[in-house]
Coordinates of C-alpha atoms in Angstrom, one line a residue:
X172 CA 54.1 13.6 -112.7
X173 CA 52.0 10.9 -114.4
X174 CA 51.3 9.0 -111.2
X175 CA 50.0 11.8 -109.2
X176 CA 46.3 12.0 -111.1
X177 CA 46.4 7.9 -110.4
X178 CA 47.5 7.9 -106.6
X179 CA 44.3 11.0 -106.0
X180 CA 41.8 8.9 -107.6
X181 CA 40.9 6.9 -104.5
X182 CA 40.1 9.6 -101.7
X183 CA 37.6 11.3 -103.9
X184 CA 36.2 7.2 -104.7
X185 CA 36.2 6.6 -100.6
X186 CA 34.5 10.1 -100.4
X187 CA 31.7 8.9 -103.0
X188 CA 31.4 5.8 -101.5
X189 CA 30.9 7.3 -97.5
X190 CA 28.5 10.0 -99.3
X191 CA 26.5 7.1 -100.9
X192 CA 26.7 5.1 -97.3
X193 CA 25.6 8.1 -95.1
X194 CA 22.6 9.6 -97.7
X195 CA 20.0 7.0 -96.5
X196 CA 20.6 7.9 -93.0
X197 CA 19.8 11.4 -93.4
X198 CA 17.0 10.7 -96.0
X199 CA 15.1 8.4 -93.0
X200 CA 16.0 11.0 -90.4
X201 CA 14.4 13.8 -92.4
X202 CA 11.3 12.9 -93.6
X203 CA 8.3 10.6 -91.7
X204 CA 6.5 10.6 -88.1
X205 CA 9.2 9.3 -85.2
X206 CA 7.8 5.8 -83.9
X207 CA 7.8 7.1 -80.5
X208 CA 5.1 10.2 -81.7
X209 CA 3.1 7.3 -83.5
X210 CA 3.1 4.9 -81.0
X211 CA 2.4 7.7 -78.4
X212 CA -0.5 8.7 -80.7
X213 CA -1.9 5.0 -80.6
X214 CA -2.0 4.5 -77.2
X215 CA -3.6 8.0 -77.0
X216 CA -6.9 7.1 -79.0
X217 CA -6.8 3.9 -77.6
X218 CA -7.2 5.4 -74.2
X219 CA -9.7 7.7 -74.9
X220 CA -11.5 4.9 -76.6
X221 CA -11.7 2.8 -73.8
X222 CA -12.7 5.8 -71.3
X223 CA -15.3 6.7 -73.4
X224 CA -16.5 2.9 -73.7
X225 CA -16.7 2.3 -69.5
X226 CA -18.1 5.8 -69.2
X227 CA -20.6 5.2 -71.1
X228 CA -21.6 1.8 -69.9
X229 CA -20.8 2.9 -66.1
X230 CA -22.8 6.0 -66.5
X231 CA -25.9 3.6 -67.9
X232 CA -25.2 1.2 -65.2
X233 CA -25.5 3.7 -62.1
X234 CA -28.4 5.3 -63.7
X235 CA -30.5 2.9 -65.1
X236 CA -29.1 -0.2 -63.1
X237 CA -28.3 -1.9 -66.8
X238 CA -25.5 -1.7 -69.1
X239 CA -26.9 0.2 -72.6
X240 CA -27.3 -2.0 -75.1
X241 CA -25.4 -1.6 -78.1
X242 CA -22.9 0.1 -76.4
X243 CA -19.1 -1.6 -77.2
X244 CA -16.0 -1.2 -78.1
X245 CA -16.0 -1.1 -81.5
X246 CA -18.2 1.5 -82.1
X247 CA -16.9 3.6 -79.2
X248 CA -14.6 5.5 -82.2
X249 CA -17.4 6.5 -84.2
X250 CA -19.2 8.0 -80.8
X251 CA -15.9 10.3 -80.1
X252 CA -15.9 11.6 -83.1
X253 CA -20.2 12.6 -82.5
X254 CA -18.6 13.6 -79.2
X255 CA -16.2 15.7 -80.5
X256 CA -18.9 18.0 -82.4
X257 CA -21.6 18.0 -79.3
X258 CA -20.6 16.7 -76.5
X259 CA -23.9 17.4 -75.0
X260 CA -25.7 14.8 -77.3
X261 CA -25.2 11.4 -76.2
X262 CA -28.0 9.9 -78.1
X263 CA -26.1 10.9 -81.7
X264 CA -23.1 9.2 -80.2
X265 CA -25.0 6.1 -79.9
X266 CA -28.2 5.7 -82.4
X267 CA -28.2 2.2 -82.0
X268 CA -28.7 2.2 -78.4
X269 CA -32.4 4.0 -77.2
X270 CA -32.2 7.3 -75.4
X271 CA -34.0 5.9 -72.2
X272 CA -30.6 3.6 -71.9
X273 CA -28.1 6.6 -71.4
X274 CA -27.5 8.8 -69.0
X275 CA -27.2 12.7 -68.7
X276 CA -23.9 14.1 -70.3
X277 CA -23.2 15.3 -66.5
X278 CA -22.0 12.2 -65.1
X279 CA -20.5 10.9 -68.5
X280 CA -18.1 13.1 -68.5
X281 CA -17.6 13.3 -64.8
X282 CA -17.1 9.2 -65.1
X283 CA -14.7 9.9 -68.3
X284 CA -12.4 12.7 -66.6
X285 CA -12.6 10.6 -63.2
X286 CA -11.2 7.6 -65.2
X287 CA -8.8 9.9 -67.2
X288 CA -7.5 11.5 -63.7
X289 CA -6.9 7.6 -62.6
X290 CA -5.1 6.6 -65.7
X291 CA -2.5 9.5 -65.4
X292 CA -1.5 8.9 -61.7
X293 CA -1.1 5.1 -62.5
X294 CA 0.7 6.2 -65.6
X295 CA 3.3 8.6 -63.6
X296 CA 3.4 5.5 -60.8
X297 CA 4.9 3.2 -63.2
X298 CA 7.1 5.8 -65.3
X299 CA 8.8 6.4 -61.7
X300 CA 8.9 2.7 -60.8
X301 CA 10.5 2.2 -63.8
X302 CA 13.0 4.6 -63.1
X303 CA 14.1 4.1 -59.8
X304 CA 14.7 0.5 -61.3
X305 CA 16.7 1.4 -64.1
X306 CA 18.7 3.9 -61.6
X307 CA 19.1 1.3 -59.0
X308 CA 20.3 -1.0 -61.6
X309 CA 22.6 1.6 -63.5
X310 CA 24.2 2.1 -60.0
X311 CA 25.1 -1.7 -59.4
X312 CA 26.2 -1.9 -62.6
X313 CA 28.5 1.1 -61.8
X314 CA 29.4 -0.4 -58.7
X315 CA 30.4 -3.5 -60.3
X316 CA 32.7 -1.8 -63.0
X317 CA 34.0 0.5 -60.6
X318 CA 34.7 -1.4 -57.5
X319 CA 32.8 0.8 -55.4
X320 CA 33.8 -1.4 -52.1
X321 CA 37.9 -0.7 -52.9
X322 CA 40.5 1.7 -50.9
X323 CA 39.7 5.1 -51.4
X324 CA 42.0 6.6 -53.9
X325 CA 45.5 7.4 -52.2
X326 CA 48.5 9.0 -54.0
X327 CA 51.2 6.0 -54.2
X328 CA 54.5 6.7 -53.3
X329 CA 57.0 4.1 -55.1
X330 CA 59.8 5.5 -53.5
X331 CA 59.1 4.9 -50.0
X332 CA 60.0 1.9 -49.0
X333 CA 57.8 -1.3 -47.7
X334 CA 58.8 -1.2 -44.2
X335 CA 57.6 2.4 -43.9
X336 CA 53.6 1.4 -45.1
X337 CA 53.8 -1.3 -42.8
X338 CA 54.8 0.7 -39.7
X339 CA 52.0 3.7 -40.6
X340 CA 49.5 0.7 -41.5
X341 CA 47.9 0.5 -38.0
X342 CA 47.6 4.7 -37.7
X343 CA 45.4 4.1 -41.0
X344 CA 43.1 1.7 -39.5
X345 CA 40.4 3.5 -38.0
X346 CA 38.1 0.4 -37.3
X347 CA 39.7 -3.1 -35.7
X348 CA 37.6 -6.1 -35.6
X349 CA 37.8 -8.0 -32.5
X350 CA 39.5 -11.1 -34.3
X351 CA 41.4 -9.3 -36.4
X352 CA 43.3 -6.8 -34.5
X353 CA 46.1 -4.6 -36.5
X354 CA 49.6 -5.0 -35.0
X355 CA 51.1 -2.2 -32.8
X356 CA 53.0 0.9 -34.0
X357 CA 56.0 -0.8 -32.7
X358 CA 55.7 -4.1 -34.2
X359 CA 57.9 -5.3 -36.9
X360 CA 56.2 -5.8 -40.3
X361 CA 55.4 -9.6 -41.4
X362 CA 58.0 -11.0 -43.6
X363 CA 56.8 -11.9 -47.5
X364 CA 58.8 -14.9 -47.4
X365 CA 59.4 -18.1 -45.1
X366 CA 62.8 -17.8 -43.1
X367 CA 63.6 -20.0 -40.2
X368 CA 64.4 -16.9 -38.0
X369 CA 61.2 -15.3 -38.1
X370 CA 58.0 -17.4 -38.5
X371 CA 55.5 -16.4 -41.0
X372 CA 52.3 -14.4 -40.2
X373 CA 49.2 -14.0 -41.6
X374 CA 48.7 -11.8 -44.4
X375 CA 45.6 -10.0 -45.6
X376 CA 43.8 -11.6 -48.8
X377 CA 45.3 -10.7 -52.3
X378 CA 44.6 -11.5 -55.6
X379 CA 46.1 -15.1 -56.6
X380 CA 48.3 -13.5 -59.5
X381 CA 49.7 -10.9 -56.8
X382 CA 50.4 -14.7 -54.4
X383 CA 51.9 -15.9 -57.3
X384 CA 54.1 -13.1 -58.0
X385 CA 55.3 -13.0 -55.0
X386 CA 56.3 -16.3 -54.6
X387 CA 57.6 -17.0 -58.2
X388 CA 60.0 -13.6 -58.0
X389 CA 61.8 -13.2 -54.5
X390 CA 64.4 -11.2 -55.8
X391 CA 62.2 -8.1 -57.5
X392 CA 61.4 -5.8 -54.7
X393 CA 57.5 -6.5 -54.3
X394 CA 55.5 -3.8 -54.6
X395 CA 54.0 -1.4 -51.4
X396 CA 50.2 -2.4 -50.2
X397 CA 47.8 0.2 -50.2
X398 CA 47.2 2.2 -47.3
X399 CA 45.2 0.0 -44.4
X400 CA 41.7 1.0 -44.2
X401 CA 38.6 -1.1 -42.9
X402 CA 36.3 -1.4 -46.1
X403 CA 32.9 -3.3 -46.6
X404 CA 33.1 -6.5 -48.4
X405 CA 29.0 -6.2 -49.4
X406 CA 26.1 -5.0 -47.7
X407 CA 25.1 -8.5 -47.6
X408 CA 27.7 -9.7 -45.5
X409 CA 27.4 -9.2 -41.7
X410 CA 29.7 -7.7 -40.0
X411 CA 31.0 -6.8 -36.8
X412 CA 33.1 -3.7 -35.9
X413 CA 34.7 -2.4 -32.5
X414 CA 36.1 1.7 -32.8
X415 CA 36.0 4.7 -31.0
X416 CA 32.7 6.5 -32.2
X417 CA 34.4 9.1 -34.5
X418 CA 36.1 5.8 -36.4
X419 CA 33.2 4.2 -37.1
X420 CA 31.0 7.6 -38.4
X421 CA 32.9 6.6 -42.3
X422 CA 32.1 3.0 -41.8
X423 CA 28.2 3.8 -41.3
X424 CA 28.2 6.2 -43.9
X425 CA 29.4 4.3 -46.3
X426 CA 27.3 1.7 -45.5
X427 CA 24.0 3.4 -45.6
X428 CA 24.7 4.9 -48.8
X429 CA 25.7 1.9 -50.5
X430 CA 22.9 -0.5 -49.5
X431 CA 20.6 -1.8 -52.4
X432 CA 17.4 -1.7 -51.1
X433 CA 16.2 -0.9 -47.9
X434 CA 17.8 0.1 -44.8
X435 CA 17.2 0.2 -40.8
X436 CA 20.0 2.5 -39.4
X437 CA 20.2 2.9 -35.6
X438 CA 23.1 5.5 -34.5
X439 CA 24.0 7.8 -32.2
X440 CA 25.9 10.5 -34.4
X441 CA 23.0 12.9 -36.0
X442 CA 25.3 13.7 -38.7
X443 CA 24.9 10.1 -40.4
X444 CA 21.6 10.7 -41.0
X445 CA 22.5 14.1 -42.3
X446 CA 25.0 13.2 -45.1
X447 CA 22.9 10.1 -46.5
X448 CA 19.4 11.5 -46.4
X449 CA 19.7 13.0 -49.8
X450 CA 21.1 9.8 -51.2
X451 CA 18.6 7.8 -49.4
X452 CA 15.8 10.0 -50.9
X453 CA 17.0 9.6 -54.3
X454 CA 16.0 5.5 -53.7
X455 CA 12.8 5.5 -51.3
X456 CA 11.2 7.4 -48.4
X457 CA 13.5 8.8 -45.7
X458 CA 12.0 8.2 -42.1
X459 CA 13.2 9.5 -39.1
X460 CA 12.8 8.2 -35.1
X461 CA 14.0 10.8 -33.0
X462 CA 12.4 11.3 -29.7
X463 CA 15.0 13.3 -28.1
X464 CA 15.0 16.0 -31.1
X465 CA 18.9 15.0 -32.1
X466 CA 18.4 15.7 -35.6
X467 CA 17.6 19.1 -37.4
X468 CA 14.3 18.3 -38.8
X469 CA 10.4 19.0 -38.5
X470 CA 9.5 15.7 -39.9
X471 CA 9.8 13.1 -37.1
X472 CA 8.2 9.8 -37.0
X473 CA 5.8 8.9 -34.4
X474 CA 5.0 5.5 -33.4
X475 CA 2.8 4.0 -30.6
X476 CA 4.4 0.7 -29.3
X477 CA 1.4 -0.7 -28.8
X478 CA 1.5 -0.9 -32.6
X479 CA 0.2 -4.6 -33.8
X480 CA -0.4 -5.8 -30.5
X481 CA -3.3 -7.4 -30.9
X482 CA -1.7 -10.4 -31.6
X483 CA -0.4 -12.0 -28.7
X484 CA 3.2 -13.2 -30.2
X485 CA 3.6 -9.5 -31.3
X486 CA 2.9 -7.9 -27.7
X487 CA 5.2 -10.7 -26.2
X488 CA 8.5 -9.6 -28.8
X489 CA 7.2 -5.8 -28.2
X490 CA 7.4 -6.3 -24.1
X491 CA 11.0 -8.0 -24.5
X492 CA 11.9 -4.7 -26.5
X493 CA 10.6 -2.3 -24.1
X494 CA 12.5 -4.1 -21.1
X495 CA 15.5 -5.1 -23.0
X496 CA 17.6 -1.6 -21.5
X497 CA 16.5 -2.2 -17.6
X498 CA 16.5 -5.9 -17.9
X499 CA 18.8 -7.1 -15.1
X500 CA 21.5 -9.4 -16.1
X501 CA 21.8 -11.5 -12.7
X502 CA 20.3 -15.0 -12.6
X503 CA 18.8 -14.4 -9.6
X504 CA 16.2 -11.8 -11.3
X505 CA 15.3 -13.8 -14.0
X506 CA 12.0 -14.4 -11.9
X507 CA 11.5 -11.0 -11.6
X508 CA 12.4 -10.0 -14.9
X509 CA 10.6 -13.1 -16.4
X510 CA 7.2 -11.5 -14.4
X511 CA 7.6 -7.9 -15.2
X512 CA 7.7 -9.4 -19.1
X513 CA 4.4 -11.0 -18.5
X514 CA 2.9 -7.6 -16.9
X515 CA 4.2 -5.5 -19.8
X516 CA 3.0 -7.8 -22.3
X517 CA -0.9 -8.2 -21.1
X518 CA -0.8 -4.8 -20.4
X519 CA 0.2 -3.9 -24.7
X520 CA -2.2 -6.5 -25.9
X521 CA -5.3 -4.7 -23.7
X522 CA -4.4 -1.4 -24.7
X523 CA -4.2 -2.7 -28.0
X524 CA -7.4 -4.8 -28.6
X525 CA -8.9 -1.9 -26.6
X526 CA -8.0 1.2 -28.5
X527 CA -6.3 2.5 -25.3
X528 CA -2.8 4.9 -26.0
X529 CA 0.2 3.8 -25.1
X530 CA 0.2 6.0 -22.3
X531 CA -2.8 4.5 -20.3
X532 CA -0.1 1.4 -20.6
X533 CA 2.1 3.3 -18.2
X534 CA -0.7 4.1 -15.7
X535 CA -0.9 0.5 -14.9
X536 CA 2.4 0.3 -14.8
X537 CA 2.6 2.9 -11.9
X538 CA -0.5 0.8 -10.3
X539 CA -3.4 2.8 -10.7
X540 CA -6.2 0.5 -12.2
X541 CA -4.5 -2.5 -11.6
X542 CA -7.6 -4.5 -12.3
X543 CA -9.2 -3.0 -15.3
X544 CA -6.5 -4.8 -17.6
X545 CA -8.0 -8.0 -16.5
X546 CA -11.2 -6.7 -17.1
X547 CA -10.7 -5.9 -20.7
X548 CA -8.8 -9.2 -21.3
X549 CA -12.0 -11.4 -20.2
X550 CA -14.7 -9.3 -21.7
X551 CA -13.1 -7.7 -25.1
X552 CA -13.8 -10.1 -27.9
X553 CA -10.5 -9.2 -29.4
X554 CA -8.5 -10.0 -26.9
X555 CA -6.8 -13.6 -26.9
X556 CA -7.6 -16.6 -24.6
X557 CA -5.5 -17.1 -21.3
X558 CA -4.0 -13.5 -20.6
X559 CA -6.5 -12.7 -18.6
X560 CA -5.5 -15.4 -16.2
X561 CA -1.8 -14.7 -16.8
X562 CA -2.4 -10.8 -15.9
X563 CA -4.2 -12.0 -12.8
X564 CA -1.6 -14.8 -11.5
X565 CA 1.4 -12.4 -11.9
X566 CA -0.3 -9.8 -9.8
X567 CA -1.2 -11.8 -7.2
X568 CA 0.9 -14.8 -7.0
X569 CA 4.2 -13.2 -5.5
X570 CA 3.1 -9.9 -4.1
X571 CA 7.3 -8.6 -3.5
X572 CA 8.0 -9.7 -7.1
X573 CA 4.9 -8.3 -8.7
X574 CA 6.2 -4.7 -6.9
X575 CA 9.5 -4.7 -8.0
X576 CA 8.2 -5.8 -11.8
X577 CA 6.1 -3.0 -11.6
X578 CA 9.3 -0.6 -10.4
X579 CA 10.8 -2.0 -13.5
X580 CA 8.1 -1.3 -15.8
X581 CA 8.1 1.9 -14.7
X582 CA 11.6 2.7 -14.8
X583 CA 11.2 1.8 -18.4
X584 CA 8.5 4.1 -18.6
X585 CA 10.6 7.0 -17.1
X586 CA 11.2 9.3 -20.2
X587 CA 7.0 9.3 -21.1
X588 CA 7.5 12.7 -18.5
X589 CA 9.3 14.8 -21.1
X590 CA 6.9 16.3 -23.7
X591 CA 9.0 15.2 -26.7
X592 CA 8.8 11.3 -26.1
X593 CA 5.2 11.7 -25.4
X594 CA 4.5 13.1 -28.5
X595 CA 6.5 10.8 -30.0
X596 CA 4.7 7.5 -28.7
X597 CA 1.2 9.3 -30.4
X598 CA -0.6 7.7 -32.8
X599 CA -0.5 9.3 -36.6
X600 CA -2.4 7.3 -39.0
X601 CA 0.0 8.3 -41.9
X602 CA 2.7 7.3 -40.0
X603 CA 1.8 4.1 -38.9
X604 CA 1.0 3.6 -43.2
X605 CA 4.5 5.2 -44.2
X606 CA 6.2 2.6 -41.6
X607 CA 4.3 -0.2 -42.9
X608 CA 5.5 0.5 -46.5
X609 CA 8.7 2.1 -46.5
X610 CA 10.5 -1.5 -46.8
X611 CA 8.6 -2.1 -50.0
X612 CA 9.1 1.1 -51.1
X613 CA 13.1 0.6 -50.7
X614 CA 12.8 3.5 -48.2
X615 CA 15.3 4.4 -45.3
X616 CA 14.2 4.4 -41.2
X617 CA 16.7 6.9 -39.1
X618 CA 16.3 5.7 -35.1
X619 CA 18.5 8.1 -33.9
X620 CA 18.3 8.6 -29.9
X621 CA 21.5 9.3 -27.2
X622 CA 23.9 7.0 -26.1
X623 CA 23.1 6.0 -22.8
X624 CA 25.7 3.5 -21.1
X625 CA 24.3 2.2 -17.9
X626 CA 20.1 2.2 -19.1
X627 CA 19.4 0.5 -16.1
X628 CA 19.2 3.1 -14.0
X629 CA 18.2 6.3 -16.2
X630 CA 17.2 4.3 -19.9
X631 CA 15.5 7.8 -21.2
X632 CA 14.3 7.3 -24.7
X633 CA 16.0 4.1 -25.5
X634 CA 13.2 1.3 -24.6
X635 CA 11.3 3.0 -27.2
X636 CA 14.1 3.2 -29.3
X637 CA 14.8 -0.8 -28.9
X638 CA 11.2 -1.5 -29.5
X639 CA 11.2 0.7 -32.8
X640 CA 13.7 -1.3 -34.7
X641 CA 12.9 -4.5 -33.0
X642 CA 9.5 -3.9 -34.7
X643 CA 11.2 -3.3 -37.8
X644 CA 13.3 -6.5 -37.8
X645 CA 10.4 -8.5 -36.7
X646 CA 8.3 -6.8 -39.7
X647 CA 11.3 -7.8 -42.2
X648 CA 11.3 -11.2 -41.2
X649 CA 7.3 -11.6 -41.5
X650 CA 8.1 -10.3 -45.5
X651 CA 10.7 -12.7 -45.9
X652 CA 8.5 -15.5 -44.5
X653 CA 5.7 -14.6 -47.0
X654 CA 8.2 -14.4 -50.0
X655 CA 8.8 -17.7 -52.1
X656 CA 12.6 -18.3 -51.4
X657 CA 12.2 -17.6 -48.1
X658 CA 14.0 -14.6 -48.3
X659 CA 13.8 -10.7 -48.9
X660 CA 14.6 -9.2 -52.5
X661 CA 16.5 -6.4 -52.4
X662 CA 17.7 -7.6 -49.0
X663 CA 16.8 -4.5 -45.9
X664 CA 20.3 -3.8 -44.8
X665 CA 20.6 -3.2 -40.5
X666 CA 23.5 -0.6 -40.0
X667 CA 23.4 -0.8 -36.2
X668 CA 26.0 2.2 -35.0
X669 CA 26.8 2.3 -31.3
X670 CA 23.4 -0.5 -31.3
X671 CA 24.5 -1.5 -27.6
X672 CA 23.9 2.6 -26.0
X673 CA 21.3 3.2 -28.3
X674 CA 19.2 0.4 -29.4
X675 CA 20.4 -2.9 -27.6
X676 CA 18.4 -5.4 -29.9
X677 CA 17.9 -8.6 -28.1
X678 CA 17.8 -10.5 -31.9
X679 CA 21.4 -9.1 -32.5
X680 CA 23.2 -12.2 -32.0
X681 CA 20.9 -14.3 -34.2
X682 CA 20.8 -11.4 -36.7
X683 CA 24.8 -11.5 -37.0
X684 CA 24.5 -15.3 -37.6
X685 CA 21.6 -15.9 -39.5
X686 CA 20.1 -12.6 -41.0
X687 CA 21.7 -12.7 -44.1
X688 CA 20.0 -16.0 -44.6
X689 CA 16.7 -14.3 -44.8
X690 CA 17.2 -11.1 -46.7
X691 CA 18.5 -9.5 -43.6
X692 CA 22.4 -8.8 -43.7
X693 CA 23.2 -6.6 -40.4
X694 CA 26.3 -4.0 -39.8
X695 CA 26.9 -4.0 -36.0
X696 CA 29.5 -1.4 -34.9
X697 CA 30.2 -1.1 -31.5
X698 CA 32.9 0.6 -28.6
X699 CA 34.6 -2.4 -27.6
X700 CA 34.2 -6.2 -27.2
X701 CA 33.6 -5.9 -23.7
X702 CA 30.1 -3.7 -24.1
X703 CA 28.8 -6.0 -26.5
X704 CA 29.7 -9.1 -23.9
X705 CA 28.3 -7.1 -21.1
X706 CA 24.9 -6.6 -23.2
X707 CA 24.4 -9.3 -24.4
X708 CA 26.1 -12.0 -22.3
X709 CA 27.8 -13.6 -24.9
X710 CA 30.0 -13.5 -27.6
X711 CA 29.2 -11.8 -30.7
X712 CA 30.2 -13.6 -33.7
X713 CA 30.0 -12.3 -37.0
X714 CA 32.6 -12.6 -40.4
X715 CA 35.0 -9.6 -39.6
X716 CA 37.1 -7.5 -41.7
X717 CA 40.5 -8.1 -42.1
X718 CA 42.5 -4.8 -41.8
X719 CA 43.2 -3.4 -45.3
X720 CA 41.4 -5.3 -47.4
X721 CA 37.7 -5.5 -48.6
X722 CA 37.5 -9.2 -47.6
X723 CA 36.3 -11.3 -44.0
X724 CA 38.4 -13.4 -42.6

């Protein structure tokens, strides 16, 4: 009974102790001004200080061409406060400075609430700048801690047994990469260990602790892989995918939603666009190229491609572009071709030096005014040396080739006869500026247009499609040029869905191998390996995605 007063003495101390600890605490947080309020208030008065100050002097200056004297900074506070009785008397503001100095109090204050109207909007600017930044930067950090590029979740099953994941691993591939094909339904799953019956196969990438495991315990019954799925290792790895359209619509969403900064997507399936535009918006503009009125919107891009043509390198990319679709393929056309490319690309750079739409670009096409190109070219002084002779040899050299050029210009220029696409291809000033910015702006360009699969003889939309994103590549590249490192920073991410029916890009092969080099990591995802051969007459090579894991092989 004695030890009962001793062992209660040293909650109540504790208690004393924690009261003691937490008193300052609430004492600071109940009395004085927050630092926030005072340093709010600061900047305030210093504001209004300094609009005051270049009001004044700006006001003097327009009116009298002379800034007042005595008019500065540091007696600017004792002026507000005059102010702040009678605004109407400038001269008691200032009595050092003589009346015939000032100006009227009309256009002080129109100066001071101009400047004050200025300093908001650049204030709102940077507090969304700021931000987006600190959003875009949460969200990596997320995606770091998270893993946002692993399986999606699946509920495991530890009593099923290995061999029955293995046989149901190719069913849960939806995407195969062409050198990394998933094994049939039928075939037997790969051994874990080497036996001399059955030689060993390649397995996808693990962890090195999971290898060592494995190797280290051969009697413990390892444990079942994940279900097989093709993930993305980054956005800024290229990659290069070959599934049935309704496969690939996961792969292209997740894609677009998880790039960093901005993003070109080209696709076939309207719904892509519709489940990331919201997520897109939250980063940057959202800007959509659909000629053929796919997608459910009012707000549609347009674009003239004689955009930037005045330069001549520019018209020469922007004619490959346009031709790319009705391009024939055979050797023996390369002349042909080769001349129709020469025709196209005059043709842009006069209507562009010229002020001409794009579609007095298609009347010379079909041959009416054949000459007054060559006109321009030799009497605009905008318009670059040596075209004009070009324009003129390749319309009269070879009469045969120069008509069936012209029959392929102008089965290029087929779809201008539908109302959409030729509202499309008109100029919009605010357009042309939203196009020109959206990159910096970490904004998101939709080309979205039907999947044509022979172009060459009906191309409808897609030479304008080709020539959109093409511009849009070319643009990136131009940025990264400028850029220190040679690179761009966030890197424009190229999801390219169904590219080969929609958009065939002629820099898609060197995009795959070298566009992550300048800031430009591409996503190609095509039907088969046999439309991208037949395309683009070669190979596509690209890192591809082993099936079930997040890693290239």
């Amino acid at each position: 009974m004695a030890r009962r007063p001793a062992a209660q003495g040293p909650p109540p101390e504790r208690g004393h102790h924690q009261a003691r600890r937490h008193s300052p605490r609430q004492e600071e947080s109940g009395g004085g001004i927050p630092d926030g309020l005072l340093l709010g208030l600061i900047g305030f008065l210093f504001a209004a200080t300094l609009l005051a100050w270049t009001a004044t002097g700006l006001a003097g200056l327009f009116t009298h061409g002379s800034w007042p004297d005595n008019v500065t900074f540091t007696r600017t506070p004792l002026a507000l406060r005059e102010l702040a009785t009678a605004p109407q008397d400038l001269p008691a503001a200032w009595p050092h400075t003589p009346p015939s100095q000032l100006s009227g109090f009309g256009l002080f204050w129109g100066l001071f609430i101009g400047e004050l109207m200025v300093l908001v909007v650049l204030t709102v600017f940077v507090l969304g700048s700021v931000a987006r930044w600190r959003l875009v930067r949460e969200r990596r950090r997320e995606e770091r801690l998270h893993g946002s590029y692993g399986a999606p979740h699946q509920p495991e099953h530890s009593h099923v047994p290995e061999s029955s994941h293995a046989s149901h691993q190719p069913n849960d591939t939806p995407h195969n990469a062409h050198e990394a094909p998933a094994p049939g339904p039928l075939t037997p799953p790969p051994p874990l260990t080497k036996s001399p019956e059955t030689p060993p196969r390649p397995q996808p990438r693990s962890h090195p602790a999971e290898q060592d495991t494995r190797r280290t315990t051969p009697g413990t019954p390892p444990q079942p892989p994940p279900p097989a799925a093709l993930l993305l290792p980054s956005p800024r790895t290229p990659l290069l995918v070959y599934a049935p359209a309704p496969d690939r619509r996961p792969t292209v969403v997740q894609a677009v939603r998880e790039a960093e900064g901005p993003a070109l997507v080209v696709t076939s399936d309207p719904t892509v666009w519709a489940e990331t535009k919201d997520a897109r918006a939250k980063l940057g503009p959202v800007l959509v190229y659909d000629p053929g009125h796919l997608c459910d919107t009012p707000a549609r891009l347009h674009w003239p491609p004689t955009a930037d043509c005045e330069h001549p390198d520019t018209s020469a990319v922007r004619a490959a572009a346009l031709l790319a679709p009705v391009r024939p393929q055979a050797r023996i056309d390369a002349a042909v071709a080769d001349t129709a490319q020469t025709l196209l690309q005059c043709w842009l750079h006069a209507a562009a030096v010229d002020g001409r739409p794009f579609r007095q670009v298609a009347r010379w096409a079909s041959g009416s005014s054949a000459h007054e190109p060559v006109r321009l070219l030799r009497t605009h002084p905008k318009a670059a040396s040596g075209l004009a002779g070009l324009l003129e040899s390749a319309l009269t050299a070879y009469p045969e080739r120069r008509e069936v050029a012209q029959e392929l210009n102008v089965r290029a220029f087929s779809a201008l006869s539908s109302v959409h696409i030729r509202e499309a291809c008109t100029a919009n000033r605010s357009d042309s500026a939203a196009l020109a910015s959206f990159a910096r702006e970490g904004g998101t360009l939709y080309v979205v247009g039907e999947p044509i699969e022979d172009p060459r003889t009906r191309p409808g939309a897609m030479p304008l499609l080709t020539a959109l994103a093409s511009h849009v590549v070319e643009h990136g590249r131009r940025m990264a040029a400028r850029s220190s490192d040679g690179r761009l920073d966030p890197p424009m991410t190229l999801v390219l869905d169904d590219v080969a029916a929609v958009a065939p890009l002629p820099q898609l092969p060197e995009l795959l191998a070298r566009g992550e080099d300048v800031g430009l990591p591409t996503i190609a995802l095509l039907r088969s390996r046999e439309q991208g051969r037949a395309r683009w007459q070669q190979h596509l090579h690209a890192p591809t995605l082993a099936p079930g894991s997040g890693h290239p092989l």
